[in-house]
Every structure is written in C-alpha cells, then in structure tokens.
CSV table of C-alpha atoms and ligand atoms in Angstrom, one decimal:
chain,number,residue,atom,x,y,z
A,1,UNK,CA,54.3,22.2,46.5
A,2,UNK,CA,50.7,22.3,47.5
A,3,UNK,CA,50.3,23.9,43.8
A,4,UNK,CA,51.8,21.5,42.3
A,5,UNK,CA,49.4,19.1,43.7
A,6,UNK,CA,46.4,20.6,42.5
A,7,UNK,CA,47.6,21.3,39.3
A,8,UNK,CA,48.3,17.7,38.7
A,9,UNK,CA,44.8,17.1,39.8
A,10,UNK,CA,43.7,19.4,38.0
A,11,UNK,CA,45.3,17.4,34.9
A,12,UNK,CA,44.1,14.4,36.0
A,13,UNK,CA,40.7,15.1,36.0
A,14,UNK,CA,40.6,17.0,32.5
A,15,UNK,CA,42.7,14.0,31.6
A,16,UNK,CA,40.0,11.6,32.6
A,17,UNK,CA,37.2,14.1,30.9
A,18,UNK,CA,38.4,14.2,27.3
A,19,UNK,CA,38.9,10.6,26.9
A,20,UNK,CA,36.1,9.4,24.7
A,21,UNK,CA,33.1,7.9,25.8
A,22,UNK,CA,32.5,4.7,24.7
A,23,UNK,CA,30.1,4.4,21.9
A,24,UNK,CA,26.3,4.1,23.0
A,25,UNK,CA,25.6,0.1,22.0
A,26,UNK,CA,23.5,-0.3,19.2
A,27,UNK,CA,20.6,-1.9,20.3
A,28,UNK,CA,21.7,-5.6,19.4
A,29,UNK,CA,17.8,-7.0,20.4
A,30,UNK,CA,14.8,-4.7,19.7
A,31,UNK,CA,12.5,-6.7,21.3
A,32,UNK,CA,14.3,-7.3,24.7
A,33,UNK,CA,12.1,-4.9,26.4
A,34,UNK,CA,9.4,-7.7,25.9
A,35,UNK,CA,7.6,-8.8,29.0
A,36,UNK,CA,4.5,-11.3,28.2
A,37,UNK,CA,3.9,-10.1,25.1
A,38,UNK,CA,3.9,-6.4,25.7
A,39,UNK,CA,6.8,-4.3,24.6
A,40,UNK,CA,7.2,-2.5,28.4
A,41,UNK,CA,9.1,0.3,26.5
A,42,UNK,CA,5.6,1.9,25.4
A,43,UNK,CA,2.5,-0.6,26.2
A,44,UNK,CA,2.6,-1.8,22.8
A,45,UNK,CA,1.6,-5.6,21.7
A,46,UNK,CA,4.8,-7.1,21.2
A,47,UNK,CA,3.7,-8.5,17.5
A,48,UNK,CA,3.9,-7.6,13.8
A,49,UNK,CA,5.5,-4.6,13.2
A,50,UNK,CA,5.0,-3.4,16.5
A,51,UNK,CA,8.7,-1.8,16.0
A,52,UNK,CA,7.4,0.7,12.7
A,53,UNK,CA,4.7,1.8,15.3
A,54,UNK,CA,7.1,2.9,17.8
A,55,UNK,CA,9.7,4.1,15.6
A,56,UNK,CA,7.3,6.4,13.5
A,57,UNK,CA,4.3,6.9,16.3
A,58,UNK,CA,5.6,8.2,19.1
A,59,UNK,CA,7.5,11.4,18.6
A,60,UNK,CA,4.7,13.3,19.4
A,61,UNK,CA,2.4,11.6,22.0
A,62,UNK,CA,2.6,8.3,24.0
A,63,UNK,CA,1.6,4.9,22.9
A,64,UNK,CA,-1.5,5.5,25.0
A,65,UNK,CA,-3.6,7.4,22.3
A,66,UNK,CA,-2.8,4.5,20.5
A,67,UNK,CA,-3.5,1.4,22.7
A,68,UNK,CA,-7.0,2.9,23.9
A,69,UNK,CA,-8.1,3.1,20.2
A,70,UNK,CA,-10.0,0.5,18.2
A,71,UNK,CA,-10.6,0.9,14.8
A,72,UNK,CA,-10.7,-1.1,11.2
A,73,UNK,CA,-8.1,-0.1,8.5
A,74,UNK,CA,-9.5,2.2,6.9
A,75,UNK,CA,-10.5,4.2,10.4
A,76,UNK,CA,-6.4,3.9,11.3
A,77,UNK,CA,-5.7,5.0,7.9
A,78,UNK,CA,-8.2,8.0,8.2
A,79,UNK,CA,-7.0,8.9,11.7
A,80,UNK,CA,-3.2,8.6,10.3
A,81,UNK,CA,-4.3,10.8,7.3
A,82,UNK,CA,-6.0,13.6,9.5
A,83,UNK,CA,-2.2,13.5,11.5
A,84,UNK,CA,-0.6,13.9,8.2
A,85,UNK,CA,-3.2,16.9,7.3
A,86,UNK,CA,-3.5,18.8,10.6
A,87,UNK,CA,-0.4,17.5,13.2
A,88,UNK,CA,2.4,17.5,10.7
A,89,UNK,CA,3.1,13.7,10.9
A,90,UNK,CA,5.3,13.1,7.6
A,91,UNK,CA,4.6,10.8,4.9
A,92,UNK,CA,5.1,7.3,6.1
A,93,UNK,CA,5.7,6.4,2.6
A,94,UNK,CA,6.0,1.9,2.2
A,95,UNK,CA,5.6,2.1,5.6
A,96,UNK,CA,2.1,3.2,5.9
A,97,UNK,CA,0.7,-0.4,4.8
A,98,UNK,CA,2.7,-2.3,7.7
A,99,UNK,CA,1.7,0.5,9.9
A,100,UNK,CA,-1.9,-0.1,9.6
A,101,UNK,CA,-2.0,-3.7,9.5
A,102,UNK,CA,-0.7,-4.1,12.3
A,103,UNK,CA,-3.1,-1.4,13.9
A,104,UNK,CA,-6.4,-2.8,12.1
A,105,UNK,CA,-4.8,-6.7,13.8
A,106,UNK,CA,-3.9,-5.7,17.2
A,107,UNK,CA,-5.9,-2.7,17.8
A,108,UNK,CA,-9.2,-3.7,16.3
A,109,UNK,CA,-12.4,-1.7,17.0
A,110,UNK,CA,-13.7,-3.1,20.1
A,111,UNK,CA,-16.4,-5.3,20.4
A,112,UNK,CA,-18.4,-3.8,23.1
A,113,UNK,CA,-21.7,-2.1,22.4
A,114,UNK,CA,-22.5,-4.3,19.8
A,115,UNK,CA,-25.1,-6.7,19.9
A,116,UNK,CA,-24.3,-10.4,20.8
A,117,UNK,CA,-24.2,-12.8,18.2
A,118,UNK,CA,-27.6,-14.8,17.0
A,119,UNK,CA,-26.7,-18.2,17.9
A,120,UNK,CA,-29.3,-18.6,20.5
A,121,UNK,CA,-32.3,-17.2,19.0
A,122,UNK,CA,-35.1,-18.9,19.2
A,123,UNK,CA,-37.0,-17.4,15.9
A,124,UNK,CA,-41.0,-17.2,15.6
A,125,UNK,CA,-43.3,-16.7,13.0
A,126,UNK,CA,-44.2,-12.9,12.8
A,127,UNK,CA,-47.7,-13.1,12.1
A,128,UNK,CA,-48.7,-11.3,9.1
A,129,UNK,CA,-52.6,-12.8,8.5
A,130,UNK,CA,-54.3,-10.0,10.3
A,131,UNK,CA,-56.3,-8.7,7.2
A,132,UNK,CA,-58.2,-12.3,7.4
B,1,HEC,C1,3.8,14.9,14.2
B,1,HEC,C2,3.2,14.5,15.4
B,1,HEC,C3,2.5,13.1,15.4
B,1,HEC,C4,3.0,11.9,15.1
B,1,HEC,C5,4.4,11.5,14.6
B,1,HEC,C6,1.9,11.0,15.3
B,1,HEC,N1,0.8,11.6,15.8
B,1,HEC,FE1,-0.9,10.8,16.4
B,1,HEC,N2,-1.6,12.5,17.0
B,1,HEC,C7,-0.9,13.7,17.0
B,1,HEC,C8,-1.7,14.8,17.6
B,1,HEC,C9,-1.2,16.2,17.8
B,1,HEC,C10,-2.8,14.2,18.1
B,1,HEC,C11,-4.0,14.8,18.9
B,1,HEC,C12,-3.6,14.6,20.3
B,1,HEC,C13,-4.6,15.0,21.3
B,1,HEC,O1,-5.8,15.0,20.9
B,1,HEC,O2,-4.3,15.2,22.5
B,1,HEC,C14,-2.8,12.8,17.7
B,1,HEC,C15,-3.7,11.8,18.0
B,1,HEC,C16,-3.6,10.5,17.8
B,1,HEC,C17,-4.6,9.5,18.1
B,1,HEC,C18,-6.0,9.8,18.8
B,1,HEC,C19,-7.0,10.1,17.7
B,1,HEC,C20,-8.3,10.3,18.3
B,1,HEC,O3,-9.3,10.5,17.5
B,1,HEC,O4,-8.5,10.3,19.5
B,1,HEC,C21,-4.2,8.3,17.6
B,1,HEC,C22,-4.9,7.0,17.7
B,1,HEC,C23,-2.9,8.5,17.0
B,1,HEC,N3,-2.6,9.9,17.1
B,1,HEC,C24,-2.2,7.5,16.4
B,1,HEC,C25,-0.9,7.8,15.8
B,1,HEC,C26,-0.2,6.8,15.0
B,1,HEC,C27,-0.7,5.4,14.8
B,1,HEC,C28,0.9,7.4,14.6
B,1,HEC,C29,2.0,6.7,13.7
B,1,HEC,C30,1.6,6.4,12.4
B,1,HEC,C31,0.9,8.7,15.1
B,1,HEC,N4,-0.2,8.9,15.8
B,1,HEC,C32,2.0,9.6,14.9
B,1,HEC,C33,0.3,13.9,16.4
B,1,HEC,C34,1.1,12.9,15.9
C-alpha cells in the first residue's frame, strides 16, 4: 500500500513537470521599464531609439560605458567603428545611422572644460601705436 502511495506521487509530480510551461509573454510595452525618463532596465535616456542601443549595445558591457561618454557623431561613429575593428561588434548595418543619432543627441560631448560663452565681455582696444 504504502508503495502504492509513492508511486502515485511519484506520478503526480512528473505529471505536474512535463506539462508545458506557459509561453514567456512577449514583451507587449518596451518602454514600461520607464521611470522619469530613464529606461531603469540599463540607465539609458528613455528617448529616440534608445531601444536599437540596448538591443545592439549591450551584449558585451553595461550601458555604463555608454552613459559616461560624451561625444559628437562622428566620435560615436569612430568609437563604434574601433568596436567593429578590435571587439568583434557586428555590422550594425541601417542601423548604425539611428544608433548614432541618438548617441550624438542624448550623449553629447560634455560641456565642461570649455570656456564660457562671450556674452559678457567687455572688449578694449588692444593698443597697437607703440612704434609712435
Ligand atoms: C562585441 C562586443 C561589444 C558590443 C556589442 C559593443 N561593444 Fe562597446 N565595447 C566593447 C569592448 C570590449 C569595449 C572596451 C571595454 C573596456 O575598455 O573595458 C567597449 C567599449 C565601449 C565604450 C567605451 C569606449 C572608450 O573609449 O572608453 C563605449 C562608449 C562603447 N563601447 C559603446 C558601445 C555602443 C554604443 C555599442 C552599440 C553600438 C557597443 N558599445 C557595443 C565591446 C562591445
């Protein structure tokens, strides 16, 4: 009898294992890891394209290397190309133009360092009659 019992057990648990799982969900809303802005999922500015950045940048290193950089297109488009050439990232093919604009937008070279602007200036002759 007791046999019995843990046979049928036995059953019901396999029973209970194969069923199938229920499909994962396909993810319905892409952005509903959105909190002010910021896609929470990786630090990312929720913006643009911000999805062909984490669907193509991050296989290999966090978002961080990204969201600490600054730089124009052509710097995102030299630092992707140097990827491509030396860390095996694969062609991004039509994708490379949405890519970078929405680096060279949201990740801009910072402004720091740079010199304020000349608004307030107040500008002077630069005397040049020293010969006389
Ligand atoms: C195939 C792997 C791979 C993929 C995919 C990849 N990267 Fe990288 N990336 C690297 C490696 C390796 C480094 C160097 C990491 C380090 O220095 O620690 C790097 C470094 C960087 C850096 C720092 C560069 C610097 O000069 O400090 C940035 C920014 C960056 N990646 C952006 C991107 C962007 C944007 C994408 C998507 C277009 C991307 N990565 C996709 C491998 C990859």
């Amino acid at each position: 009898m007791r046999i019995l019992i843990v046979f049928a057990v036995l059953l019901t648990l396999a029973y209970s294992c194969s069923e199938d799982a229920p499909a994962p969900a396909i993810p319905s809303d892409p952005d509903r890891f959105v909190v002010d802005g910021i896609d929470t999922l990786t630090g990312l500015i929720a913006q643009g394209d911000y999805l062909l950045v984490r669907g193509n940048c991050l296989a290999c290193h966090s978002a961080n290397l990204i969201t600490q950089q600054g730089a124009t297109a052509a710097g995102w488009r030299e630092m992707i190309h140097w990827m491509q050439e030396k860390q095996g990232l694969t062609d991004l093919g039509e994708l490379e133009e949405p890519i970078v604009a929405y680096l060279a937008t949201y990740y801009a070279p910072v402004e720091t360092g740079r010199r304020r602007p000349l608004g307030e200036v107040e500008w002077y002759r630069l005397n040049t009659d020293q010969a006389d």
